[in-house]
Coordinates of C-alpha atoms and ligand atoms in Angstrom, one line a residue:
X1 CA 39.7 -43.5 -29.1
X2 CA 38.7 -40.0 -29.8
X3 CA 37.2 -37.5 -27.9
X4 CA 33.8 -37.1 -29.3
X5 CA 34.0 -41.0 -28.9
X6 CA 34.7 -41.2 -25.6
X7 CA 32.7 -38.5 -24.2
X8 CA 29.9 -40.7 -25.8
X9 CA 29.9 -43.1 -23.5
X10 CA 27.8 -43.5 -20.4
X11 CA 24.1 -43.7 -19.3
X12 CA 23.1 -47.2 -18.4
X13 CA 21.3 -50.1 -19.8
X14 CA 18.3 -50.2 -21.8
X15 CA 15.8 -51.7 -19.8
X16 CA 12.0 -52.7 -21.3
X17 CA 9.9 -53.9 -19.1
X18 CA 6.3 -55.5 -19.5
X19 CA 6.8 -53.3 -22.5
X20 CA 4.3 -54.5 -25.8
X21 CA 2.0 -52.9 -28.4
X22 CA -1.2 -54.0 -29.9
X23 CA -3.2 -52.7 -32.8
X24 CA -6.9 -53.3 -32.8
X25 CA -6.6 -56.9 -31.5
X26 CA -3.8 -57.8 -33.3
X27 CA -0.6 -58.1 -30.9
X28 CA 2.1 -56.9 -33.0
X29 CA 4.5 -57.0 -29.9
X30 CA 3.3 -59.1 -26.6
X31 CA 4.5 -57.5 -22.7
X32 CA 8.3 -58.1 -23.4
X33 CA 10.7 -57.8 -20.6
X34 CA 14.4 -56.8 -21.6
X35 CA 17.6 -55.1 -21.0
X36 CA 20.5 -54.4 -23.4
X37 CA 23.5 -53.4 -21.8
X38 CA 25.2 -50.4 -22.1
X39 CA 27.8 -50.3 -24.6
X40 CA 26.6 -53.5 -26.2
X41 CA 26.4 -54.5 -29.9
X42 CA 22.3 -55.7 -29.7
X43 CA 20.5 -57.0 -32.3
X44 CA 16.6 -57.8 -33.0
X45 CA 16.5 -60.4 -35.4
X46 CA 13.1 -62.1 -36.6
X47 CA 11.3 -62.8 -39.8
X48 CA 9.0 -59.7 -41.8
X49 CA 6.5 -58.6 -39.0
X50 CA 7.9 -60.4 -36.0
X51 CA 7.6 -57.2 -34.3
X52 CA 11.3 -55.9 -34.4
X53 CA 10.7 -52.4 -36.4
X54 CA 7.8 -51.9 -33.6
X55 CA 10.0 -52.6 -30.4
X56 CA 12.3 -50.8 -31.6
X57 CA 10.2 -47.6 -32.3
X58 CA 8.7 -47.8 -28.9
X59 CA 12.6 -47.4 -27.7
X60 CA 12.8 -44.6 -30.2
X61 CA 9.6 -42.6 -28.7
X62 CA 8.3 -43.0 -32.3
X63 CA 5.6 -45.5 -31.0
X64 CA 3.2 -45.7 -27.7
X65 CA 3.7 -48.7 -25.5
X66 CA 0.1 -50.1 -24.9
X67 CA 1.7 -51.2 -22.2
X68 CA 5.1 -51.2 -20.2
X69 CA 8.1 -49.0 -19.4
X70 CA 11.1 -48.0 -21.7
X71 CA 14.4 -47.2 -19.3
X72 CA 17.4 -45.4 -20.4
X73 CA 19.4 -46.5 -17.2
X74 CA 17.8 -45.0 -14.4
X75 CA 15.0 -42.6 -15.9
X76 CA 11.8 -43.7 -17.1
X77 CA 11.4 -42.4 -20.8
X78 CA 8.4 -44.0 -21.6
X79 CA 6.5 -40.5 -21.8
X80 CA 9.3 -38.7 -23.3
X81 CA 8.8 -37.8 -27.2
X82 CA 11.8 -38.6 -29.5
X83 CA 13.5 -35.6 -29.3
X84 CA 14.0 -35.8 -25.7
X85 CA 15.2 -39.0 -25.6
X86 CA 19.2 -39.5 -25.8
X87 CA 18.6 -41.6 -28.3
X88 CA 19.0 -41.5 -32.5
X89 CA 18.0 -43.7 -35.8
X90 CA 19.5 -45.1 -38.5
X91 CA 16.7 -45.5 -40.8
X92 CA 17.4 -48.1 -44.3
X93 CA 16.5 -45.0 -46.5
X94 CA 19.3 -42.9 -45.7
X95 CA 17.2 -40.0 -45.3
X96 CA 20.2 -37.5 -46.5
X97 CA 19.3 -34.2 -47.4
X98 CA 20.2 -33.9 -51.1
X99 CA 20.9 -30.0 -51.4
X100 CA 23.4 -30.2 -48.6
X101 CA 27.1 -31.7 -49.0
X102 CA 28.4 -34.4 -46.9
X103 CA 29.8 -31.9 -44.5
X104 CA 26.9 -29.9 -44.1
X105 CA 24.7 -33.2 -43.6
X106 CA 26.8 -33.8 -40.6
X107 CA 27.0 -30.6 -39.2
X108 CA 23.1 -30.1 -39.4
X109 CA 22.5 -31.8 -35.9
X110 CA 25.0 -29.3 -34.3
X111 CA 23.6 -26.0 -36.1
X112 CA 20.2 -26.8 -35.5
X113 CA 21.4 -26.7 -31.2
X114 CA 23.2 -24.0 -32.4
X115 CA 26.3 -24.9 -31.7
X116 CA 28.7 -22.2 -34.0
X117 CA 32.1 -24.3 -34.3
X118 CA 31.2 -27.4 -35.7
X119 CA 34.6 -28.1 -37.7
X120 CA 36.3 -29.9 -35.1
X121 CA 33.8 -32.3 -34.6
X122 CA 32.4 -32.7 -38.3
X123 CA 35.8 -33.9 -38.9
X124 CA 35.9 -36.2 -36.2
X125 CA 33.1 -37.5 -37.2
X126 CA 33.9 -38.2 -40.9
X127 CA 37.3 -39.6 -40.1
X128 CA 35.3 -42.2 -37.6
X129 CA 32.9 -42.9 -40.9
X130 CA 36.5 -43.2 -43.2
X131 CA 34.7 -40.2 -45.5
X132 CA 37.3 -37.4 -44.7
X133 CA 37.8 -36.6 -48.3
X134 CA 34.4 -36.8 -49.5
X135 CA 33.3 -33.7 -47.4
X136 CA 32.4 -31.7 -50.6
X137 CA 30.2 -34.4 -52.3
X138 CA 26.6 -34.2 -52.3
X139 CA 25.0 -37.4 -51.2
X140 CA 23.9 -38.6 -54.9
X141 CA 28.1 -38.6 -55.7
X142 CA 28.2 -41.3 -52.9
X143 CA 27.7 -44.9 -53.3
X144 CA 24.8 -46.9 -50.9
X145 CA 27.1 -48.0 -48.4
X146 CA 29.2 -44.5 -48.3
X147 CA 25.9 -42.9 -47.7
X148 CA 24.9 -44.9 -44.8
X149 CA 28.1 -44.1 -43.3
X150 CA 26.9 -40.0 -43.6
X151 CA 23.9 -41.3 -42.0
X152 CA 25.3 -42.5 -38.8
X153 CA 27.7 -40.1 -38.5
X154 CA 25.0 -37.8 -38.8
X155 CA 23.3 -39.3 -36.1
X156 CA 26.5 -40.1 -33.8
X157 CA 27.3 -36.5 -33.6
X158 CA 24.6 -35.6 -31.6
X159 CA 26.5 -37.5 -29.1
X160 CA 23.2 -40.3 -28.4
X161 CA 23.4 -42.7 -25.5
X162 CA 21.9 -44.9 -27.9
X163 CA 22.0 -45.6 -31.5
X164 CA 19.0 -47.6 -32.8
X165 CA 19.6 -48.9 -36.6
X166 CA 16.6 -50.1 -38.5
X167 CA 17.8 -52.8 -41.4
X168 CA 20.6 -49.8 -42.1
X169 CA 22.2 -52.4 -44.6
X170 CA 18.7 -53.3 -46.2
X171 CA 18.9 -51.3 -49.6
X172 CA 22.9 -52.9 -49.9
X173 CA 24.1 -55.3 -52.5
X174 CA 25.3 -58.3 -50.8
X175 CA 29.1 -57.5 -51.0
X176 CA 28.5 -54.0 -49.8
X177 CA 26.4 -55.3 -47.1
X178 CA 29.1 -57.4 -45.4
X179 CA 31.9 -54.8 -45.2
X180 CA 29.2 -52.4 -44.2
X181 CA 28.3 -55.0 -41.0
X182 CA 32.4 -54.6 -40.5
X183 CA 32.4 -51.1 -40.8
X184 CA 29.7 -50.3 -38.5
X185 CA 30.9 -53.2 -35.5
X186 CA 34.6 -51.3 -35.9
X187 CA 32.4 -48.1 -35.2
X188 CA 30.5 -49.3 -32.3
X189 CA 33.9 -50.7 -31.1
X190 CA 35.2 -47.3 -31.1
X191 CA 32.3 -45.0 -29.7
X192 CA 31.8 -47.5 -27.0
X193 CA 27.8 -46.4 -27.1
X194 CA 24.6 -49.0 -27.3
X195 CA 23.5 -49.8 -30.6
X196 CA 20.6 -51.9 -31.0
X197 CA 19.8 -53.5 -34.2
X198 CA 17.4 -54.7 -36.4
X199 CA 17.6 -57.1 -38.7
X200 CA 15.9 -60.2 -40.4
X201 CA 19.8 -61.4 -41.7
X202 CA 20.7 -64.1 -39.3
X203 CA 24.2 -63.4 -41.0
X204 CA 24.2 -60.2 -40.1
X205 CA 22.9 -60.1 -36.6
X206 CA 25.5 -63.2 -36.2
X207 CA 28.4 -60.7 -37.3
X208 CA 28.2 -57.7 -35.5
X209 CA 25.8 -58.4 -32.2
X210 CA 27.1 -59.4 -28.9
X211 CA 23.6 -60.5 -28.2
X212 CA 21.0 -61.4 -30.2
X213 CA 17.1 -61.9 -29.8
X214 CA 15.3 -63.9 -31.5
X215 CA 12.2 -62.3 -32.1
X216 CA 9.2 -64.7 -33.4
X217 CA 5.4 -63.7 -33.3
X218 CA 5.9 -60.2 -31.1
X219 CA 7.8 -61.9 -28.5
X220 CA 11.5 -62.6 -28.2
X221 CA 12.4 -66.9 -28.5
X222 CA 15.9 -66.9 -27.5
X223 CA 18.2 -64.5 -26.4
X224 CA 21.8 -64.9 -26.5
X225 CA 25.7 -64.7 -28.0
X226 CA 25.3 -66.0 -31.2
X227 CA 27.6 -69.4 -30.7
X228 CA 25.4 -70.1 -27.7
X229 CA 22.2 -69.3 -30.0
X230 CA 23.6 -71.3 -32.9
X231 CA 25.3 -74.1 -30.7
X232 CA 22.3 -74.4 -28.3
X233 CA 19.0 -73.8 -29.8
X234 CA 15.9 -73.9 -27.2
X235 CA 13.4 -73.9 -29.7
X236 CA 12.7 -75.0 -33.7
X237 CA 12.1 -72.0 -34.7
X238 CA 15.7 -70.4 -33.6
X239 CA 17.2 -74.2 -34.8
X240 CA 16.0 -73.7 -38.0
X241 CA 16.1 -70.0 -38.8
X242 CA 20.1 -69.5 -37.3
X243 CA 21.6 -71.8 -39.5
X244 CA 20.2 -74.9 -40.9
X245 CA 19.2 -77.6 -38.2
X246 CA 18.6 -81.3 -38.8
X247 CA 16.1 -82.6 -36.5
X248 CA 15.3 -86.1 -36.2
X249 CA 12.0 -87.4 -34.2
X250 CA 12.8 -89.7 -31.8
X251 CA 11.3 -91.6 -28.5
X252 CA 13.7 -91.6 -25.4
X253 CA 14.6 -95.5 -24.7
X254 CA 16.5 -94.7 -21.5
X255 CA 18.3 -91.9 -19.3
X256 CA 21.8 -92.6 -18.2
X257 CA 23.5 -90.2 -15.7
X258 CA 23.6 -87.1 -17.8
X259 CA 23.1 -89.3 -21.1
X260 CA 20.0 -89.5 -22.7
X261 CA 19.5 -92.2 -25.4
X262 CA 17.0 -92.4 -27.8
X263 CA 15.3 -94.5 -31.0
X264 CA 15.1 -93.3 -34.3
X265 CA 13.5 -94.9 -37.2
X266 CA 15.5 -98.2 -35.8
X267 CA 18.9 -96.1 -34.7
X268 CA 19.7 -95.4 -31.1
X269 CA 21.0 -92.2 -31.2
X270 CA 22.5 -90.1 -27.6
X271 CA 22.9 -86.9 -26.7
X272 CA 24.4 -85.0 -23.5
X273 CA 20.8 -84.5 -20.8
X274 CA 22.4 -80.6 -20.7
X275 CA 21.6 -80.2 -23.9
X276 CA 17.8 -81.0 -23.5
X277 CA 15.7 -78.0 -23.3
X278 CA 12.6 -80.0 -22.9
X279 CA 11.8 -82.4 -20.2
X280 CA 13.1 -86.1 -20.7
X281 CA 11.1 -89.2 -19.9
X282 CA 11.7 -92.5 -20.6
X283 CA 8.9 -93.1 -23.3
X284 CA 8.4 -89.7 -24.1
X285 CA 9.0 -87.7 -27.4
X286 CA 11.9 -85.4 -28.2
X287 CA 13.1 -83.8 -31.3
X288 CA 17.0 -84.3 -31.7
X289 CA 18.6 -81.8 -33.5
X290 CA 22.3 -82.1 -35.1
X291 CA 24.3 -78.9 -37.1
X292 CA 24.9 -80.6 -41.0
X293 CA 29.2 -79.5 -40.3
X294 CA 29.1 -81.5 -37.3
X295 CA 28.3 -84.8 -39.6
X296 CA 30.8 -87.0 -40.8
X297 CA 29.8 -89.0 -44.2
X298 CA 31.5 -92.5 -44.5
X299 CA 31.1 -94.6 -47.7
X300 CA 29.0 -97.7 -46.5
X301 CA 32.2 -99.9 -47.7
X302 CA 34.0 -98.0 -44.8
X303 CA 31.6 -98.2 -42.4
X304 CA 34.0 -100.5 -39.8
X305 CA 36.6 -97.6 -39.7
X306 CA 34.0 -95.3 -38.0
X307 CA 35.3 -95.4 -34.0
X308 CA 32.7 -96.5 -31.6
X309 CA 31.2 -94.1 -29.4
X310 CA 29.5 -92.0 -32.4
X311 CA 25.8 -91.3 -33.4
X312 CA 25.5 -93.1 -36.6
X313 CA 22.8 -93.7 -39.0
X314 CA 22.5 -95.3 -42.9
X315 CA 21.3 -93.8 -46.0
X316 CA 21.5 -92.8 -49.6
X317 CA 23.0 -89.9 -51.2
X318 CA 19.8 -88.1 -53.1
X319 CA 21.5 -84.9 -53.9
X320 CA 25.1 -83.3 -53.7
X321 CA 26.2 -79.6 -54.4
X322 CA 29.6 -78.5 -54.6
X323 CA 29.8 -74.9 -53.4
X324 CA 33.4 -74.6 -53.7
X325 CA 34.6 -74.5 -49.9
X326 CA 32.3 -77.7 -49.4
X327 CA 30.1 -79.7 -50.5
X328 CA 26.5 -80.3 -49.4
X329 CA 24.6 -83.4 -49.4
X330 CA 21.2 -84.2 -48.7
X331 CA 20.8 -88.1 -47.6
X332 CA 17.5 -90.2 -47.8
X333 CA 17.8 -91.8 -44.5
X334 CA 14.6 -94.1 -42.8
X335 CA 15.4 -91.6 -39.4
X336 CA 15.0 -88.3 -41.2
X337 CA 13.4 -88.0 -44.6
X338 CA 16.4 -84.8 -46.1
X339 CA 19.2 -85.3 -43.6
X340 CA 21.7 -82.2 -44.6
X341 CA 25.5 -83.0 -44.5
X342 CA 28.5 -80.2 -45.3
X343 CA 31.3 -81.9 -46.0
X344 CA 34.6 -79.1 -46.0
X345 CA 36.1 -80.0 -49.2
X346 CA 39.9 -81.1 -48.0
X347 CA 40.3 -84.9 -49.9
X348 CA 37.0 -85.4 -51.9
X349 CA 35.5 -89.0 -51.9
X350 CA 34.8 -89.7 -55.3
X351 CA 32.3 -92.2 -54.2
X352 CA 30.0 -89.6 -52.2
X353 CA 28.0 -89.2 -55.2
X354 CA 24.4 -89.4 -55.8
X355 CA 22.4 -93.1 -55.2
X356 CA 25.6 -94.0 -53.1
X357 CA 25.0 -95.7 -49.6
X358 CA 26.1 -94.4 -46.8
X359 CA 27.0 -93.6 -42.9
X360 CA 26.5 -90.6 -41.2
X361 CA 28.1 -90.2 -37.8
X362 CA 28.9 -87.4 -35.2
X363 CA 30.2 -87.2 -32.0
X364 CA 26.9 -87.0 -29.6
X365 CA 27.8 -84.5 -27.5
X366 CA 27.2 -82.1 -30.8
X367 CA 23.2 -83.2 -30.3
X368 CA 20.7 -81.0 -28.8
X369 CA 17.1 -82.2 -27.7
X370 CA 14.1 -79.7 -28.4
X371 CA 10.5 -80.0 -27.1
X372 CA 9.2 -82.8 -29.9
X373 CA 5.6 -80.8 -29.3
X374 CA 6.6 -77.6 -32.0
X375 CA 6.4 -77.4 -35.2
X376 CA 9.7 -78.9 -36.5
X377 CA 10.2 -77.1 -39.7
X378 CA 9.0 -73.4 -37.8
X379 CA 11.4 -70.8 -39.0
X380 CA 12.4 -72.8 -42.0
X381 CA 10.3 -71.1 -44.4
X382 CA 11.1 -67.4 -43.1
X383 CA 14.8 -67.9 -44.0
X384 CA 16.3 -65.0 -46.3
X385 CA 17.6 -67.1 -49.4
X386 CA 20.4 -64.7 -50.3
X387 CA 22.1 -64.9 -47.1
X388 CA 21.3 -68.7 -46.5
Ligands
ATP1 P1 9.7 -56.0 -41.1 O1 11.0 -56.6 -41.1 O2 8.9 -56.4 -42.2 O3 9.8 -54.5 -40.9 P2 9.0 -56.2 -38.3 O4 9.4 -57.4 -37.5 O5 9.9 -55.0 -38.1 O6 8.9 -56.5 -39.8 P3 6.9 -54.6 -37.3 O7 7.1 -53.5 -38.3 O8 7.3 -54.4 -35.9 O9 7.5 -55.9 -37.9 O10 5.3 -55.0 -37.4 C1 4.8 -56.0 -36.5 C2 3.4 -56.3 -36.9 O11 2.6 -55.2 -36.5 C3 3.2 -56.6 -38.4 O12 2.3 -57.7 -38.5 C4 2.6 -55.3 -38.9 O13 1.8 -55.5 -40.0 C5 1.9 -54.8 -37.7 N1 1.8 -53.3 -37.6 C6 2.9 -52.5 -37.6 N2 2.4 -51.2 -37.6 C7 1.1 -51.2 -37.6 C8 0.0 -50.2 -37.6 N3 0.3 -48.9 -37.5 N4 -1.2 -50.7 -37.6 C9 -1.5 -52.0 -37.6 N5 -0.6 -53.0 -37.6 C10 0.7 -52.6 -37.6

């Protein structure tokens, strides 16, 4: 830890409260209630104007709450324009200033306080950002990631409480992308200070958040770690747009202790009552959802090995991809019109091949039960297909 870094740290949650911003009629962010905690790794993900940019601009002071109250731990900012806020962006476009050099580009938040002896911390600044030897460069001798690291080091030396990033990683080329998400969570690590992120990469908020919130239609879905997000969706829309979801409509037959069991286009399928995030009723609907690496594909000829106690359903191969690492299968099955399997590629069944029928089969305690009232294929269509 250094000591820029450390005397970083400090001044309390972000708290929004009731906070949201309309335009017109149009309810780009509705009353949102909120707190990041202090030295978190937070990120806002959602799909192009979900009302992420927006939130975070009202956190910023760039952007009027209609409504609501921003708090930086104790002290109601809400009337407080950007400048006097403890608080600094990361915009995508770097926003360098090309004349300077990458010392200079640093320094300009201390010499613009005035602040005389900047050397010391200029230096620890682009040792935290790995660019000690590019000091002399202008910013068009840097590559896209290199510059992004000028721009929060630009922005960390004015020691913020806060550091809001705005897709920072957007203008990146996949591969520069992902070791710019390391880079930046081995930064946060080491300042200790909030940053709040946003994002529409599930990938990315997935890799370097603590906590993320899923932001759909100006408010926030789900808010979590992302296992618990990805392992226990509440809604379709975070089912489908963290990860790739199966979900299979189905009418609940019977409730057993903390068992539920349902049928589904002639299976009888269970899952753990916990994992229901929508009431259960015998007769009732219920959307049961199931991750495609938690599935197990059996040959039909094998079907009698399969132990008892799993979820299991037929169908027929329709499509199979080999991506290397695994291999991913879609199956026509009477329960679920494109059931997806990944199958981790360790001993290959030759036989898993298109047309072939088969047995699917999980454990049911890897099932989750959504409210069978959504739309089941929300967030589907909002997915980035680079990252999926
Ligand atoms: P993106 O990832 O595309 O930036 P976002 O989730 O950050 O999307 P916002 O920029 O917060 O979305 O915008 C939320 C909604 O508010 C969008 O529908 C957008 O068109 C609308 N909006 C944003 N700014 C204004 C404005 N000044 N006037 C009218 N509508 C606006």
């Amino acid at each position: 830890m250094t000591e820029t870094a450390s005397t970083s740290r400090g001044g309390g949650d972000v708290r929004l409260s009731g906070i949201s911003k309309t335009y017109g009629s149009f309810h780009a962010v509705k009353p949102l209630d909120l707190t990041v905690p202090q030295g978190s790794f937070f990120a806002l993900l959602g799909a192009s104007g979900c009302g992420k940019t927006t939130t975070l601009r009202m956190i910023a002071g760039l952007e009027e709450p209609t409504t609501g109250t921003v708090f930086l731990g104790d002290k109601d900012v809400t009337g407080l324009p950007p400048y006097k806020r403890p608080v600094n962006t990361v915009f995508q476009s770097y926003a360098l200033f090309p004349h300077l050099d990458i010392y200079e580009n640093v320094a300009f938040g201390l010499r613009r306080r005035g602040i005389k002896s900047v050397r010391g911390q200029v230096g620890e600044m682009l040792d935290l950002v790995q660019l000690g030897d590019f000091a002399k460069r202008k910013p068009h001798q840097l590559s896209g990631g290199q510059q992004q690291r000028v721009a929060v080091a630009r922005a960390l030396i004015n020691h913020p409480q806060v550091l809001l990033l705005d897709e920072p990683l957007g203008a990146l080329d996949l591969k520069l992308r992902r070791q710019m998400q390391l880079e930046l969570k081995r930064i946060q690590t080491e300042v200790g200070i909030t940053f709040i992120h946003v994002t529409h990469d599930q990938e990315e908020a997935m890799t370097m958040a603590d906590t993320v919130a899923v932001m759909n239609g100006g408010l926030v879905e789900q808010l979590g770690s992302p296992a618990d997000l990805y392992e226990n969706p509440e809604t379709t829309f975070v089912a489908n747009f963290l990860g790739t979801s199966n979900l299979i409509e189905a009418e609940v037959a019977e409730i057993h202790g903390d068992e539920v069991v349902v049928t589904a286009g002639g299976a009888k399928l269970r899952l753990p009552a916990g994992r229901c995030s929508a009431p259960t009723a015998s007769g009732g609907r219920l959307l049961v959802g199931i991750r495609p690496e938690k599935i197990s594909l059996a040959h039909a000829d094998d079907a009698g090995t399969i132990p008892d106690g799993r979820n299991r359903i037929t169908g027929r191969i329709a499509d199979s991809s080999f991506i290397g690492v695994s291999t991913q299968y879609v199956i026509d099955s009477p329960v679920c019109p494109e059931f997806e399997v990944y199958a981790q590629n360790i001993e290959r069944d030759s036989r898993l091949a298109p047309g072939a029928e088969v047995v699917l089969h999980w454990n049911p305690a890897h099932s989750f039960g959504l409210d069978a009232a959504q739309d089941i294929d929300a967030g589907i269509e909002t997915v980035d297909e680079e990252v999926s």
